[in-house]
Amino acid sequence: MQMNEPVDVAAKRGTCPVCGIGCLTKSHVKDGVVIKVKADHKSSMPADCPRAGQSLAYHNHPDRINFPMKRVGKRGAGQWQRISWDQAMDEIAARLAAIRDQYGPEAVQTLGGSYKGPGDAACWRWSSLFGTPNIMHLGKTCGSAEYNAQWATYGEIGSPAGRPTPGVTKCAIFWGYNPPVPQGVGAAKLIKEARASGTKIIVIDPRRSETAQLADLWLQPRPGSDGALAYGMIHIIISEGLYDKEFVEDWCLGFEELKELVAPFTPEKVAEITWLSVEQILEVARTYATHKPGIITFGLGTVHQGRASNATVFGKAYLRAITGNLDVPGGDLFEEQPEHARFREEMYWDKLISHPLRTRDNINAHLWPIASVRGMQASREAMAKVHPLGVGAAFYQMCTSSTTLCSAILEQDPYPIKAVITQGTNSLVALANAKRVHEALASDKLDLHVVMDHWMTPGAQLADYVLPATDGLERPNLGAAGGMWGFGNWFTAAERTIPPTHERHDDYELWKDLGNRLGQQGYWPDTLEGWFDRLLEPSRLSFSELAARPMAALFPTPSDGKRYEQRGFATLSGKVELASGLMQRLGYPAMPQYEEPVWSPISQPELFKEYPLVVTAGAATKWYYRSQQRQLEQMRKQHPYAFLSIHPDTARDLGIADGAPVYVETPMGRVRQISRYDDALHPQVVHADSCWWYPEQEANEPNLSGVWESNFNMLIPDSPESLSFAGDANLRGHICRVLPI
Ligand SMILES: Nc1nc2c(c(=O)[nH]1)N[C@H]1C(S)=C(S)[C@@H](COP(=O)(O)OP(=O)(O)OC[C@H]3O[C@@H](n4cnc5c(=O)[nH]c(N)nc54)[C@H](O)[C@@H]3O)O[C@H]1N2
Ligand SMILES: Nc1nc2c(c(=O)[nH]1)N[C@H]1C(S)=C(S)[C@@H](COP(=O)(O)OP(=O)(O)OC[C@H]3O[C@@H](n4cnc5c(=O)[nH]c(N)nc54)[C@H](O)[C@@H]3O)O[C@H]1N2
Ligand code: SF4
Ligand SMILES: [Mo]
């Protein structure tokens, strides 16, 4: 022990408060105050996370919201009155009851964004019991289309974390996915280890990402054109006879239709669409098909392309299937149902939703039936043959999109949304067409808007009530996003490091307290720990028993794969449905045609003359978790502004110096960012940081913490035709122009 270390401190386990990943920590607590936080090295997440050192800065920051507040002036005027939790809960519950009685329970929408811990699952539980199918969570912001495509094709999802097995996996395609940023140095190490063991590492990404820097083969497609590449690869694999004939024969339906679908996608044609070379396209197809087993990862880059994602995500699913890579060790091994916890049971929507007033499906159902209660039920029926609960897909896909949320508020189309409860969404910053989101949230047509957060976001400025949430240090956690979202099968557990400070409450308590005032008595254990006990019942461990283990985690039973040989695939036919019966039943084509994004060089050739660059926006950055942590000085020092990365030749032609302010413009307007030269980009492609706002600026209307200054999402369309078949926004891959200021 060092001489100057306080003697009465004890290292306590807990959860890192900085982002929703919720890594385990060890903290020193003195007199009830946390004085030092370190990573718990037994945790699966890294001590190397660049944000982790900021735990205390985050927890103690003077701008944190610490007390419930009620709006007393006009929406957005910044006039607040401090009230008690009881008053807030009584008033909010009374207003929700009135809205439910007048408009039906569907008129209440709950919003959650990126993964934030146990609040999300508590929110869905509440929504089910209240009777509203209108929830939004990372199923939309992180792109549900990719999982839906897999569920519609083979009923399960393969290696969602995208981790190659060194020595076994022969080829790994990181497609629109950059694990060293979201998963840290551990992921980079694994990729290097796999490569050293002989795995071919392939990266498909317009940027020279951290993963691209580790690759054997790196392809830089034009943002938004990945669907053409996928169909081109299938074309090559079929025409060169490189597919797994036996697996296709025995297990796949719709192979002839697939052949026909991809026939036009010759290497030459694909090269023209994607700005790749014919040689690259041939090489990626042949390498993947001849190095087995192989994986193709999930990726935000491929699922944030709106309607262009349809061919991309189905194309990825077809590739995994026709090469025989489904459910094989080292390939796309299927995740098993979570055996330790009963999240899926919690998400058994049509059992829970029993409110007599509820008569309508969610607000998307008329546009994107896959993302509806009807779609969820059809999908679950298909899965039921394989999984007794059969709800894996079901829950995640049922999620409204911001496009219809705005129409429901502003135009009552297809029916009114009158209340929005936002818990951990920075809605004006993270959602597409931010101006329309603003119009909806500022509208008098919205009767009630509640925001629970750690900070006063631009969206919170428009709320009627703002509520303070606990962070990781102050609340217990039953971790691992996968588990809490109803798929994935490992859980970590950590007790609170200290009791909640000020008047911060667990997100869980919001739902419990509203629920108990709205007829849900008996459904809500008194504490979050109590709810965790209930959830963990299948494991026969209590939450505190799990948290007290030397390794406070539950892992899945390892699988040898090929479980389909006994039980079939979790589809309507029990086979891999290249032509999807589920999609057809819901009114979609059985296979999606390739489509360009709404504003692309090919879909808008005339406009492309005026907007001659293509922009992809929002790759995850090291220092921030989406819109978060802009308040923290250390982060801002490292990444002070929204950067626009641009090829130096292109920049110089435009008279833009490295580090100079620029405007990025799409047909919807312009934002200001700071140029950053990147000679690894294609000269006609730029990357814009997304989710930017300036918490240090004036918080009230009209400034709203600088949300209109650099926020690329106000330049992104949200029209129904721009979105994926699941209603996911077209966040990346638009034509744009860049101008010096
Ligand atoms: N153009 C473009 N737009 C994008 C993206 C992109 O790549 N490009 N990425 C998209 C993706 S993948 C996502 S997930 C979304 C993210 O969208 P959001 O989820 O809206 O954004 P976040 O920044 O993750 O967090 C939102 C809020 O949650 C609050 N918060 C953090 N922890 C807690 C908690 O424990 N409790 C409560 N109540 N609040 C908490 C934060 O303070 C923050 O205000 O953005 C999407 N938007
Ligand atoms: N440090 C950190 N970690 C995070 C987050 C964070 O913001 N910061 N966000 C969290 C969240 S909410 C999520 S959803 C996950 C996301 O984790 P990832 O899936 O890795 O998401 P991104 O980095 O947004 O996008 C992955 C890659 O897609 C590329 N890309 C962009 N456009 C295209 C395209 O048109 N085609 C192709 N093929 N690729 C393209 C980007 O350049 C980027 O390198 O990470 C989580 N972890
Ligand atoms: S900031 Fe997020 S990823 Fe980093 S250690 Fe904390 S919880 Fe983990
Ligand atoms: Mo996300």
Coordinates of C-alpha atoms and ligand atoms in Angstrom, one line a residue, residues 58 112-114 116 138 141-142 300 304 423-427 430-431 452-455 457 469-471 475 507 617-619 625-628 690-691 712-713 716 731-732, ligand 1:
Y58 CA -19.3 12.3 -15.5
G112 CA -35.2 5.2 -25.8
G113 CA -32.2 5.3 -28.1
S114 CA -28.8 3.5 -27.8
K116 CA -28.6 2.5 -21.7
L138 CA -32.1 0.9 -30.7
T141 CA -31.7 3.9 -34.4
C142 CA -29.2 1.0 -34.7
L300 CA -24.3 0.0 -38.9
H304 CA -28.2 3.0 -42.0
Q423 CA -35.9 8.1 -21.5
G424 CA -32.4 8.4 -22.8
T425 CA -32.9 9.7 -26.3
N426 CA -31.3 12.8 -27.6
S427 CA -34.1 13.1 -30.1
A430 CA -29.8 11.6 -33.1
L431 CA -32.9 11.2 -35.3
M452 CA -35.7 11.4 -18.1
D453 CA -31.9 11.9 -18.7
H454 CA -28.6 12.8 -17.0
W455 CA -28.4 16.1 -18.8
T457 CA -30.6 18.0 -23.9
A469 CA -31.7 9.5 -13.7
T470 CA -29.1 7.6 -11.7
D471 CA -25.9 6.6 -13.5
R475 CA -27.5 1.8 -9.7
D507 CA -34.9 4.5 -14.8
A617 CA -22.3 10.4 -41.5
G618 CA -21.8 9.2 -38.0
A619 CA -19.2 6.5 -37.7
Y625 CA -20.9 7.5 -27.4
R626 CA -23.2 8.9 -30.1
S627 CA -24.5 12.3 -28.8
Q628 CA -23.1 11.8 -25.3
S690 CA -23.2 13.2 -36.6
C691 CA -25.1 13.8 -33.4
F712 CA -25.8 16.7 -39.7
N713 CA -29.1 15.0 -38.9
I716 CA -31.2 13.9 -43.6
L731 CA -28.7 8.1 -42.1
R732 CA -25.8 7.5 -44.4
Ligands
LIG1 N1 -26.4 10.5 -39.0 C1 -26.3 9.6 -38.1 N2 -27.2 9.6 -37.1 C2 -27.2 8.6 -36.1 C3 -26.2 7.6 -36.2 C4 -25.3 7.6 -37.2 O1 -24.4 6.8 -37.3 N3 -25.4 8.6 -38.2 N4 -26.2 6.6 -35.2 C5 -27.5 6.3 -34.7 C6 -27.4 5.3 -33.6 S1 -26.7 3.8 -34.0 C7 -28.0 5.5 -32.4 S2 -28.0 4.2 -31.2 C8 -28.6 6.8 -32.1 C9 -28.3 7.2 -30.6 O2 -29.3 8.0 -30.3 P1 -29.6 8.4 -28.8 O3 -29.9 7.2 -28.0 O4 -30.7 9.4 -28.8 O5 -28.3 9.1 -28.3 P2 -27.3 8.8 -27.2 O6 -26.3 9.8 -27.4 O7 -26.8 7.4 -27.2 O8 -28.0 9.0 -25.8 C10 -29.2 9.8 -25.6 C11 -29.4 10.3 -24.3 O9 -29.4 9.3 -23.3 C12 -28.9 9.9 -22.1 N5 -28.6 8.9 -21.1 C13 -27.4 8.2 -21.0 N6 -27.5 7.3 -20.0 C14 -28.7 7.3 -19.5 C15 -29.4 6.6 -18.5 O10 -28.9 5.7 -17.8 N7 -30.7 7.0 -18.2 C16 -31.3 7.9 -18.9 N8 -32.6 8.2 -18.6 N9 -30.7 8.6 -19.9 C17 -29.4 8.3 -20.2 C18 -27.8 10.7 -22.5 O11 -27.5 11.7 -21.6 C19 -28.3 11.3 -23.9 O12 -28.9 12.5 -23.7 O13 -28.2 7.8 -33.0 C20 -28.4 7.5 -34.3 N10 -28.2 8.6 -35.1

